[in-house]
Coordinates of C-alpha atoms in Angstrom, one line a residue:
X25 CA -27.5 -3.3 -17.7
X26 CA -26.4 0.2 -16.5
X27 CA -24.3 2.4 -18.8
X28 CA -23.1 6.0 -18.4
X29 CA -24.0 8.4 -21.1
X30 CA -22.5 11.6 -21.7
X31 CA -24.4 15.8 -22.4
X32 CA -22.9 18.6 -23.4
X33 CA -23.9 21.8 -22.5
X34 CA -22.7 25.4 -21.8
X35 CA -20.7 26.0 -19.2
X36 CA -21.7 29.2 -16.9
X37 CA -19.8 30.7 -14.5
X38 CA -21.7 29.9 -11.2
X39 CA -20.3 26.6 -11.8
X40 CA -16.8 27.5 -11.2
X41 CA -16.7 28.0 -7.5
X42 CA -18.4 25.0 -6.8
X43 CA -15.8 22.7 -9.0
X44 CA -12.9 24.6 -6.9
X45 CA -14.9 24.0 -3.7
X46 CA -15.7 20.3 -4.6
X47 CA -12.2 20.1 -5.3
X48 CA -10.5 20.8 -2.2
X49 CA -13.2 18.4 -0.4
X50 CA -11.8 15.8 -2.9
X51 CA -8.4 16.3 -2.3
X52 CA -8.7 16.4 1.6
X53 CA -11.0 13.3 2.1
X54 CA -8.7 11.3 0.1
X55 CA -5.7 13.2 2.5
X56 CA -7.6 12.1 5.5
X57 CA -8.8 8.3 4.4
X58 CA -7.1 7.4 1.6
X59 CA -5.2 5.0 3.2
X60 CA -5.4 3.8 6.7
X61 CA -8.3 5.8 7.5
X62 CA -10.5 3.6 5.8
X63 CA -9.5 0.3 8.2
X64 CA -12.4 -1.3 9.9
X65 CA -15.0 1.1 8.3
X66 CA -17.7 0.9 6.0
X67 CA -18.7 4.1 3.7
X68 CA -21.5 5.1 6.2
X69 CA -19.0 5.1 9.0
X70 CA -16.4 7.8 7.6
X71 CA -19.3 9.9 6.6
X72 CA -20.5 9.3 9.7
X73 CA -17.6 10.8 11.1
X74 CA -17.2 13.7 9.1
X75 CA -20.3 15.2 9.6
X76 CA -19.4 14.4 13.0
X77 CA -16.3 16.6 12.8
X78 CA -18.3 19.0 10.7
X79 CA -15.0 19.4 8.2
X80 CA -16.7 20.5 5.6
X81 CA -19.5 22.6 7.0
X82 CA -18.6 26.1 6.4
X83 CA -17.8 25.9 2.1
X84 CA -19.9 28.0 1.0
X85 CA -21.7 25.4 -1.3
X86 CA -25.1 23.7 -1.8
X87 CA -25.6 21.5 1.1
X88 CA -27.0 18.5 -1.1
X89 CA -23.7 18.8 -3.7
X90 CA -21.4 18.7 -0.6
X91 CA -23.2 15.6 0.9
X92 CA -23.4 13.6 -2.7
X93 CA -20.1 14.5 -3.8
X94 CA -19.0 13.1 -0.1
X95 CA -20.3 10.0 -1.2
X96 CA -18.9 9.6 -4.3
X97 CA -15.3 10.3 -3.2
X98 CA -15.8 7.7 0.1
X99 CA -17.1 5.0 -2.4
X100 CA -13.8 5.8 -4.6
X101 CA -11.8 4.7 -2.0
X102 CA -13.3 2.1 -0.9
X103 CA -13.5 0.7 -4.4
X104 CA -10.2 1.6 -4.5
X105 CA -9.6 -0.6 -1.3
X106 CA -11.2 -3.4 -2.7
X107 CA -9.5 -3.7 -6.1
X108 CA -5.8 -3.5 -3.7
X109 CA -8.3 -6.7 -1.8
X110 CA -8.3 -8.1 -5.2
X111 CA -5.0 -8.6 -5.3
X112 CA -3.8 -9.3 -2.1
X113 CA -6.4 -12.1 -2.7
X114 CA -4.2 -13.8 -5.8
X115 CA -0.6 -13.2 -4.1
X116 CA -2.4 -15.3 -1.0
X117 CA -3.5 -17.9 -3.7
X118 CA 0.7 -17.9 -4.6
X119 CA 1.7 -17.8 -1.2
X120 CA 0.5 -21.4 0.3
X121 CA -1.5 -24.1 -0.9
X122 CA -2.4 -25.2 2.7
X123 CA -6.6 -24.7 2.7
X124 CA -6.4 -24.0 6.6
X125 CA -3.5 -20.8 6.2
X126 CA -5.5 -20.0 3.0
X127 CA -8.8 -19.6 5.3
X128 CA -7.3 -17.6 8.1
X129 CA -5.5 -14.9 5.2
X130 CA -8.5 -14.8 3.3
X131 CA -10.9 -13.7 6.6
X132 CA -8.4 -11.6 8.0
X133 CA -8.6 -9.8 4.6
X134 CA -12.2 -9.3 4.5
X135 CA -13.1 -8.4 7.9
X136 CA -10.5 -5.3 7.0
X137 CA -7.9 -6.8 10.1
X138 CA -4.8 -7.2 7.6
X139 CA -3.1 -4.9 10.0
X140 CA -2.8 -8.6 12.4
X141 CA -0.6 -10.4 9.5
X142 CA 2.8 -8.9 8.6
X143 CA 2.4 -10.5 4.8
X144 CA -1.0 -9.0 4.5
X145 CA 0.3 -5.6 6.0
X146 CA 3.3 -6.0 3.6
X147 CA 0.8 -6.9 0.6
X148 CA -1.8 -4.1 1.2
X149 CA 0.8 -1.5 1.7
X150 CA 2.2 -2.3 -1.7
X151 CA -1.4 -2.7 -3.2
X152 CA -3.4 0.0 -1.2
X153 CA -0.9 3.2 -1.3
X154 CA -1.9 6.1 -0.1
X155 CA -4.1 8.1 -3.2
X156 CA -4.3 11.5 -3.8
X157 CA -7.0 13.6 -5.9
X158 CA -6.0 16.7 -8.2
X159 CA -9.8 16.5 -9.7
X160 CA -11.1 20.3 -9.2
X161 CA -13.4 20.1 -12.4
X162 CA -16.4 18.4 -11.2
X163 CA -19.5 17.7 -8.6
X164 CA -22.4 15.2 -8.0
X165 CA -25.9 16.6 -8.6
X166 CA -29.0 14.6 -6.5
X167 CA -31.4 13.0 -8.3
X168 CA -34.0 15.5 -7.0
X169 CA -32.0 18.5 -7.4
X170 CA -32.6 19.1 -11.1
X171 CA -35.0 19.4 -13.5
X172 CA -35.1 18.9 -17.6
X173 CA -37.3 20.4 -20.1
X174 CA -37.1 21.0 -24.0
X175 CA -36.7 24.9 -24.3
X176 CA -36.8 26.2 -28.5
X177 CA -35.6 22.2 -29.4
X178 CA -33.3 21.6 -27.2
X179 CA -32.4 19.9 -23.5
X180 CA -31.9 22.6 -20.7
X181 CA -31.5 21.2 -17.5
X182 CA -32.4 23.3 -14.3
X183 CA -29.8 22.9 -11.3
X184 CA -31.6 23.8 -7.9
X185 CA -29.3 25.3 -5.5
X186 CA -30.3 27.1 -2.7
X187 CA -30.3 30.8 -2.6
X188 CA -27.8 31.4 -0.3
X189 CA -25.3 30.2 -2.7
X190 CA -26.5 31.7 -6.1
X191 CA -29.7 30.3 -6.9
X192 CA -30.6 28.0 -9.9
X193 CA -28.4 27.0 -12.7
X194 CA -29.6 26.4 -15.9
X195 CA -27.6 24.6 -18.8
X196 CA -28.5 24.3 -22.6
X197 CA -27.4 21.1 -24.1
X198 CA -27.0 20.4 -27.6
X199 CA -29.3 17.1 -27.2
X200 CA -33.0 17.4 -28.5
X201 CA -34.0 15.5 -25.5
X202 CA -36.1 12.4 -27.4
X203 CA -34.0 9.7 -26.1
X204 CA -32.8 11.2 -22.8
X205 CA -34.3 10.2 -19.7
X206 CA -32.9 12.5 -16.3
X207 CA -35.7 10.9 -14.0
X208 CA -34.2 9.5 -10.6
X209 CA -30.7 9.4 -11.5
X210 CA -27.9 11.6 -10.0
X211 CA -26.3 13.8 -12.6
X212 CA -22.2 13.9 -12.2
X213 CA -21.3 17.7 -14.1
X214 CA -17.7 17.8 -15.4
X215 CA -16.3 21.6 -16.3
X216 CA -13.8 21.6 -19.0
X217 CA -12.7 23.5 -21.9
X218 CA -15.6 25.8 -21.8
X219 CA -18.1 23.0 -21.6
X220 CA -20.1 21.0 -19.3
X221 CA -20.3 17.5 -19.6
X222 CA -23.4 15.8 -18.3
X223 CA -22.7 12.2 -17.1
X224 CA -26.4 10.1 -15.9
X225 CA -27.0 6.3 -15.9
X226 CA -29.1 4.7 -18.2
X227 CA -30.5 1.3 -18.8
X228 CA -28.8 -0.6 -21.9
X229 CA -31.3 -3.3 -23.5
X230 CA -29.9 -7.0 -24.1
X231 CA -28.3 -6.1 -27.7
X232 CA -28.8 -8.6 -30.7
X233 CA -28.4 -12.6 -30.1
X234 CA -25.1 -13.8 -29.4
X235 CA -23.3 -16.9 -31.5
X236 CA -23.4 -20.2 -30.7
X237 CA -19.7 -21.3 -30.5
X238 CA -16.8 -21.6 -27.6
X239 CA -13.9 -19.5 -29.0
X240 CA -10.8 -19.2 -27.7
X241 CA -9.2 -15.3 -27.8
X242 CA -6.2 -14.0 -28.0
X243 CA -5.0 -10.3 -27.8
X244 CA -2.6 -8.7 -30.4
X245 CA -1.0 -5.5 -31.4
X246 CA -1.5 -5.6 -34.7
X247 CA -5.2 -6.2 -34.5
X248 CA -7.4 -6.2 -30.8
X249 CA -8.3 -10.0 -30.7
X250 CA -7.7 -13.1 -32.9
X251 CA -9.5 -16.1 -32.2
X252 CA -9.3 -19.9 -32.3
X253 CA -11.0 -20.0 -35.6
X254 CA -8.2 -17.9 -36.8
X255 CA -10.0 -14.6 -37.7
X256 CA -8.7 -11.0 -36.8
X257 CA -10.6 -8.4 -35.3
X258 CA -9.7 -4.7 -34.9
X259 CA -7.6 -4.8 -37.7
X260 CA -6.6 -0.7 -37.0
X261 CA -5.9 -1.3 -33.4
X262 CA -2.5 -1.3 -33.8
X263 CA -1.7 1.3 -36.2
X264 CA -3.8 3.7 -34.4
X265 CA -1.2 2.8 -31.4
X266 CA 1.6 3.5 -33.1
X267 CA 0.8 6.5 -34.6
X268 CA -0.8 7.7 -31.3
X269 CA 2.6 6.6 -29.4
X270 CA 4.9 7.9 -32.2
X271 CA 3.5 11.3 -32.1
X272 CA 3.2 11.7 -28.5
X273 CA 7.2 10.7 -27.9
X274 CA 8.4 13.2 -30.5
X275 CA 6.2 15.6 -28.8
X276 CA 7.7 14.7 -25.5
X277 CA 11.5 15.3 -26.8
X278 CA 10.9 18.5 -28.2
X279 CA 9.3 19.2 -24.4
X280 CA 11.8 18.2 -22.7
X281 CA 14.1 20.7 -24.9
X282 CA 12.0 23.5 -24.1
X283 CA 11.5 22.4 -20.8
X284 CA 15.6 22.8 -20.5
X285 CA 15.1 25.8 -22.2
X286 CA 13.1 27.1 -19.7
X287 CA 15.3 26.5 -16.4
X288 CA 18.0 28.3 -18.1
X289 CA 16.9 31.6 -18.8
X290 CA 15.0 31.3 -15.2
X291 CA 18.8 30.5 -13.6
X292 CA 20.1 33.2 -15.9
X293 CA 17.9 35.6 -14.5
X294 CA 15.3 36.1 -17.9
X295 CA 12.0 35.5 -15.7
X296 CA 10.2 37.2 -18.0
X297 CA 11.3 35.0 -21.2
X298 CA 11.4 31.6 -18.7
X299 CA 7.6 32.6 -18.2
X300 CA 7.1 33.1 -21.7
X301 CA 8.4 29.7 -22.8
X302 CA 5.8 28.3 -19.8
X303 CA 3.0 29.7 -20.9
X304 CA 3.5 29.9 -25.4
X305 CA 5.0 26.4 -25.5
X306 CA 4.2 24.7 -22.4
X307 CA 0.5 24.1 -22.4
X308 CA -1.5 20.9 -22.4
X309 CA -4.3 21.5 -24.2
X310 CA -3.1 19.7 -28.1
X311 CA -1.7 16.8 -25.9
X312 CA -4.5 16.1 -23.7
X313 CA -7.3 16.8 -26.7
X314 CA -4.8 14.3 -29.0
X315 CA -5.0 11.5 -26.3
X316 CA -8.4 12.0 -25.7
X317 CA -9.5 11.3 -29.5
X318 CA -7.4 8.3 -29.6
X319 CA -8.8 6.8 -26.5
X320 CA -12.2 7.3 -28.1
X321 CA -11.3 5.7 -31.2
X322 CA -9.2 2.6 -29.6
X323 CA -12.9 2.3 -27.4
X324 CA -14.5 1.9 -30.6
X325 CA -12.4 -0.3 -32.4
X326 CA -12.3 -2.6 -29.2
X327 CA -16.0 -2.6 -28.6
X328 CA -16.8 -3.4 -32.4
X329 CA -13.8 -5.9 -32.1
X330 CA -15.5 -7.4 -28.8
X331 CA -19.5 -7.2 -30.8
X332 CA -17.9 -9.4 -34.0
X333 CA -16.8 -11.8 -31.6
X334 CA -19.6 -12.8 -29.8
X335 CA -21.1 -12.7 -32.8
X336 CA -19.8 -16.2 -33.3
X337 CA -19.7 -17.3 -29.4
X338 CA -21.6 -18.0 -26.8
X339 CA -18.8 -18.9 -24.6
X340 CA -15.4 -16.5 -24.6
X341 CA -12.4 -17.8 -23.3
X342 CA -9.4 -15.2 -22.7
X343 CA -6.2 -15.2 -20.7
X344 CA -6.0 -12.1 -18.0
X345 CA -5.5 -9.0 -20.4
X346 CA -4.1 -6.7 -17.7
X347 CA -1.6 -9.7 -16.5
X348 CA 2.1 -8.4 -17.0
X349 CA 4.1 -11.1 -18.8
X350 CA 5.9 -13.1 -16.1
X351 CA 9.9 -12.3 -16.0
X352 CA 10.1 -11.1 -19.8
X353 CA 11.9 -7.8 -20.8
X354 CA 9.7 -6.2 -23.3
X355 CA 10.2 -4.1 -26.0
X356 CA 10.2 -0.7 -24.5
X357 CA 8.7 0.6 -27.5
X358 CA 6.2 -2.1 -27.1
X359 CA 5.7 -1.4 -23.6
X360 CA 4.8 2.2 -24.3
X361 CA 2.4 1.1 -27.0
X362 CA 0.6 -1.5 -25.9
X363 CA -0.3 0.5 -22.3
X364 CA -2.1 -0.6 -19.2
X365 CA -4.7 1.4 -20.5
X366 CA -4.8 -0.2 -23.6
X367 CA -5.0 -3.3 -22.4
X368 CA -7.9 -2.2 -20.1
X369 CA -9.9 -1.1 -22.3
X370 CA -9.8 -4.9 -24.6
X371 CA -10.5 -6.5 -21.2
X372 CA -13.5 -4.4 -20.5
X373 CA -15.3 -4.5 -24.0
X374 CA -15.0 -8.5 -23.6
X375 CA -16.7 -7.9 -20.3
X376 CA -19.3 -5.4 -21.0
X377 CA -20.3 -7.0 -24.6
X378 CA -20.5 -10.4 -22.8
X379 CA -22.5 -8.8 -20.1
X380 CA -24.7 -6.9 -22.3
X381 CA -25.9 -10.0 -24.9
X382 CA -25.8 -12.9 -22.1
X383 CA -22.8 -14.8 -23.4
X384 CA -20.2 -15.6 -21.0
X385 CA -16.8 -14.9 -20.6
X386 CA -14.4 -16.9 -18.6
X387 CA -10.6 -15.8 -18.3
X388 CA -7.9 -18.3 -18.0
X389 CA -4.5 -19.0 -16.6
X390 CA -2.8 -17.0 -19.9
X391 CA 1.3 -18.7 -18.8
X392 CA 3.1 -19.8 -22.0
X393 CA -0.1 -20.2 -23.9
X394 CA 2.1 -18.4 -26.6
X395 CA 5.0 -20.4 -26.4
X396 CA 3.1 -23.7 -27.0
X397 CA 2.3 -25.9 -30.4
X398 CA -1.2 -26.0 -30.1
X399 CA -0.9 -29.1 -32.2
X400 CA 0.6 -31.0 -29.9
X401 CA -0.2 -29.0 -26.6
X402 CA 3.5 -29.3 -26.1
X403 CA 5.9 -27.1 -24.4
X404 CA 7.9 -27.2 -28.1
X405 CA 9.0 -24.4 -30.8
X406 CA 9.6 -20.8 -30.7
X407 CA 8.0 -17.9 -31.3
X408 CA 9.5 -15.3 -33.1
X409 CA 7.1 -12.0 -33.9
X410 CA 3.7 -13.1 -35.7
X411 CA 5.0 -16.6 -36.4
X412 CA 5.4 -19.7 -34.6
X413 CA 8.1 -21.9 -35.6
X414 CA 6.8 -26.0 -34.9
X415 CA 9.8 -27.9 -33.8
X416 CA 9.0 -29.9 -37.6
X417 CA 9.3 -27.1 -39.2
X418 CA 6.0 -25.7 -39.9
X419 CA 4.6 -22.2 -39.4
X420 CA 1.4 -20.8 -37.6
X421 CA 0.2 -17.8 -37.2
X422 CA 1.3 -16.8 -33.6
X423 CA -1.9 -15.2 -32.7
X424 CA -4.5 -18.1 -34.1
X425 CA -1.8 -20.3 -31.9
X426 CA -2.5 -18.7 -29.0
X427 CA -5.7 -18.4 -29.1
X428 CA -6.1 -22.6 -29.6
X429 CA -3.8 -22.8 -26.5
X430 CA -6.5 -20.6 -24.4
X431 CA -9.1 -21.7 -25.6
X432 CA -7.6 -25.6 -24.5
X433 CA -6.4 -24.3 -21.3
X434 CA -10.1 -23.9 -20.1
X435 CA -10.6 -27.9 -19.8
X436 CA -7.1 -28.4 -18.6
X437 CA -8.1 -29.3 -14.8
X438 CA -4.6 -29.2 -13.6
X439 CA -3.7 -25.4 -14.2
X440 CA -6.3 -23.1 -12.4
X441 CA -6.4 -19.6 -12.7
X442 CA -3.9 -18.6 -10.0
X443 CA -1.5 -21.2 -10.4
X444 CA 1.8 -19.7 -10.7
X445 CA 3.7 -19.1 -14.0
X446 CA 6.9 -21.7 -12.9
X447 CA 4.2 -24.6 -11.8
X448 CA 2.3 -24.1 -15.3
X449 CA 5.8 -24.2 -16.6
X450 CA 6.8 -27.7 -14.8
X451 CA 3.3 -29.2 -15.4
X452 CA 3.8 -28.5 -19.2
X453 CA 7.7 -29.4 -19.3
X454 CA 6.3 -32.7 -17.9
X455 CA 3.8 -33.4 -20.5
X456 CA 6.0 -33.1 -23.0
X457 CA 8.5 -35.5 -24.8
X458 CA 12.5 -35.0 -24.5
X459 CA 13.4 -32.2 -26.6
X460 CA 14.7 -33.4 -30.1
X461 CA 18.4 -33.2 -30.9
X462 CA 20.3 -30.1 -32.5
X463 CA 20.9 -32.8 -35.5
X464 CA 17.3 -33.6 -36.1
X465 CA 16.2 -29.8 -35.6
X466 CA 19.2 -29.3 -38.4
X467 CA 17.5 -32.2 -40.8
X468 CA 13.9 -29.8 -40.7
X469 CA 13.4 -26.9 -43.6
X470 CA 16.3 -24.7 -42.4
X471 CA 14.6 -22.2 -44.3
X472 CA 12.0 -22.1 -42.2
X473 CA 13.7 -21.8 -38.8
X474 CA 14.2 -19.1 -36.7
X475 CA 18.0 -17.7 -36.4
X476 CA 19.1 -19.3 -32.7
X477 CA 20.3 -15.2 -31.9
X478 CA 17.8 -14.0 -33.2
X479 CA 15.2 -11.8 -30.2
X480 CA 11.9 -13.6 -29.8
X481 CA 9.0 -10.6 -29.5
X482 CA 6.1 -11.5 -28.0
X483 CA 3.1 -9.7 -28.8

């Protein structure tokens, strides 16, 4: 398994003009083919093309950087491209059940001709927008452009550029170098903050053993999973959130005041105190640093998180954790909380952990696995916050619930994947009995009951 680990080093100044160089070759490939340029072309066909065009010829910049950084901005589109693929692929899947129609979509897709079909023009033009890049901090090294060695205790790495354009560069690191291996891997430098980071690929061994058990998972707030044996993992997940979130809104206010602030004195005529306010109170540097340490720490707690629970499982059975809730107004407090981000980053320690120690992980149709009695595997009861409310009366923990409902939906052969949220909803509505009268719901523990008024949060 191939992982990317990170170097730090110094940060000369011969590396500037390359980042700004690099940068505007970013920003103009993805001008020329981020969009439409790409249709009916592989990677080796628009490089192809620009060397033909000899676009980026005269930047006065290492030939070998130019060419590998090429590459690495061409396969960013097309991976790019294929993720929009991804999901023109599922709104087919909605769109017609008839295997013929299904056929001639899905082959127009991959042979890149979705220009012939309106819907698959209409669906990639929602999917695949045109992308831009800002990124002017970085370039791709060749594997056999550098050079490593352990100089007074420490890693310096030797970047060979031709003379014409400065000569060698070398960087100190603060690694020792004993676990590091640079041999026959491409080195992507990153220039920030007075600092080079060193990105390479490395192999990852297997890990410990995984469990032995099928467990069912569900994702929280509170905590990063809960699974269908009803324990918690990530228990600091969400406070780290909602401390992280909190923080970063006040911030934002007191921003936007300045921000107000700002425009005034410039329409007054006070450049020189507009400017001020731009450059004392305006900066980025606290909010960027403060959102990168808590997307370092929410990594960790979801890859620990992810590690306990295959410590138990072989098999791993989650619903889609990207998948927006189907037609339900969230919280917008919630919304900001629980991010797309966030939610990435669960999904892809399930995937990497399950990757890494051979257990497997197979994701689900996730529709109303919240709002079912896992009891009963019944369309029946409410759930309001971390409780469900059985239509008897009783109380489970809304999480552990969900996670029994997900881990059942895997052996339920009637709702795939991709079968749309209202058909799950018809199929279940179907399965279960008539729906009890208001006088026997009255007759259960009233003390138990949610209020009837009362806002149902799904989490």
């Amino acid at each position: 398994m191939k992982v990317t680990r990170t170097l730090q080093a110094d940060a000369p100044p011969e590396l500037a003009p390359i980042c700004r160089a690099m940068g505007y070759l970013r920003g103009d490939i993805w001008r020329r083919y981020g969009a439409l340029g790409t249709v009916g072309r592989s990677a080796l066909d628009i490089r192809k093309d620009i060397i033909a065009r000899n676009l980026y010829g005269t930047l006065p910049v290492d030939g070998t950087i130019r060419n590998e950084t090429t590459k690495d901005v061409v396969n960013d589109i097309l991976t790019y491209k294929a993720a929009a693929k991804r999901n023109v692929r599922q709104a087919i899947a909605k769109r017609t059940s008839d295997p013929s129609e299904r056929q001639r979509l899905y082959t127009l897709l991959k042979h890149d001709r979705w220009l012939d079909d309106p819907f698959l023009h209409r669906q990639m033009r929602a999917h695949f927008r045109h992308g831009v890049s800002h990124t002017t901090n970085q370039f791709v090294v060749r594997s056999d452009k550098h050079a490593s060695a352990i100089v007074g205790g420490r890693l310096v790495i030797t970047i060979r550029i031709a003379k014409p354009y400065g000569g060698d560069i070398r960087l100190a690191t603060t690694s020792n170098g004993k676990h590091v291996d640079l041999s026959g891997c491409n080195l992507r430098l990153c220039v920030q903050d007075g600092f080079t980071e060193i990105h390479y690929a490395a192999d990852k061994g297997a890990g410990r053993p995984h469990g032995e058990h099928a467990l069912g998972i569900d994702k929280g707030y509170t905590e990063a999973f809960t699974d269908s044996d009803g324990d918690a993992h990530g228990a600091a997940f969400g406070s780290v959130l909602t401390a992280y979130s909190d923080a970063a809104a006040k911030t934002g206010k007191q921003r936007n005041q300045l921000h107000a602030l700002e425009k005034k004195h410039r329409a007054a005529g006070r450049i020189a105190k507009a400017d001020r306010i731009r450059r004392c109170n305006l900066g980025r540097k606290k909010i960027d640093a403060r959102k990168r340490r808590t997307r370092q720490r929410l990594r960790t707690i979801a890859f620990q998180s992810a590690h306990s629970i295959v410590d138990k499982a072989a098999l791993v059975v989650s619903e889609d954790l990207t998948a927006p809730i189907a037609g339900k107004a969230q919280w917008k407090r919630y919304n900001r909380r629980l991010s797309a981000w966030a939610k990435g980053v669960l999904a892809e320690a399930l995937d990497s952990v399950c990757e890494q120690r051979h257990a497997e992980h197979v994701l689900v149709n996730g529709a109303y696995t919240s709002q079912m009695d896992s009891t009963t595997s019944w369309l029946q009861g409410r759930r309001v916050g971390d409780k469900f409310y059985r239509i008897t009366g009783d109380v489970l923990q809304a999480d552990h619930n969900a996670a029994l409902n997900v881990l059942a939906r895997l052996a339920d052969p009637e709702i795939t994947r991709f079968t749309p949220y209202r058909d799950v909803k018809r199929l279940l509505l179907a399965r279960s009995p008539a729906p009890l009268s208001v006088k026997r719901l009255e007759l259960g523990d009233s003390s138990r009951q949610p209020s009837a008024d009362k806002s149902i949060e799904q989490v």
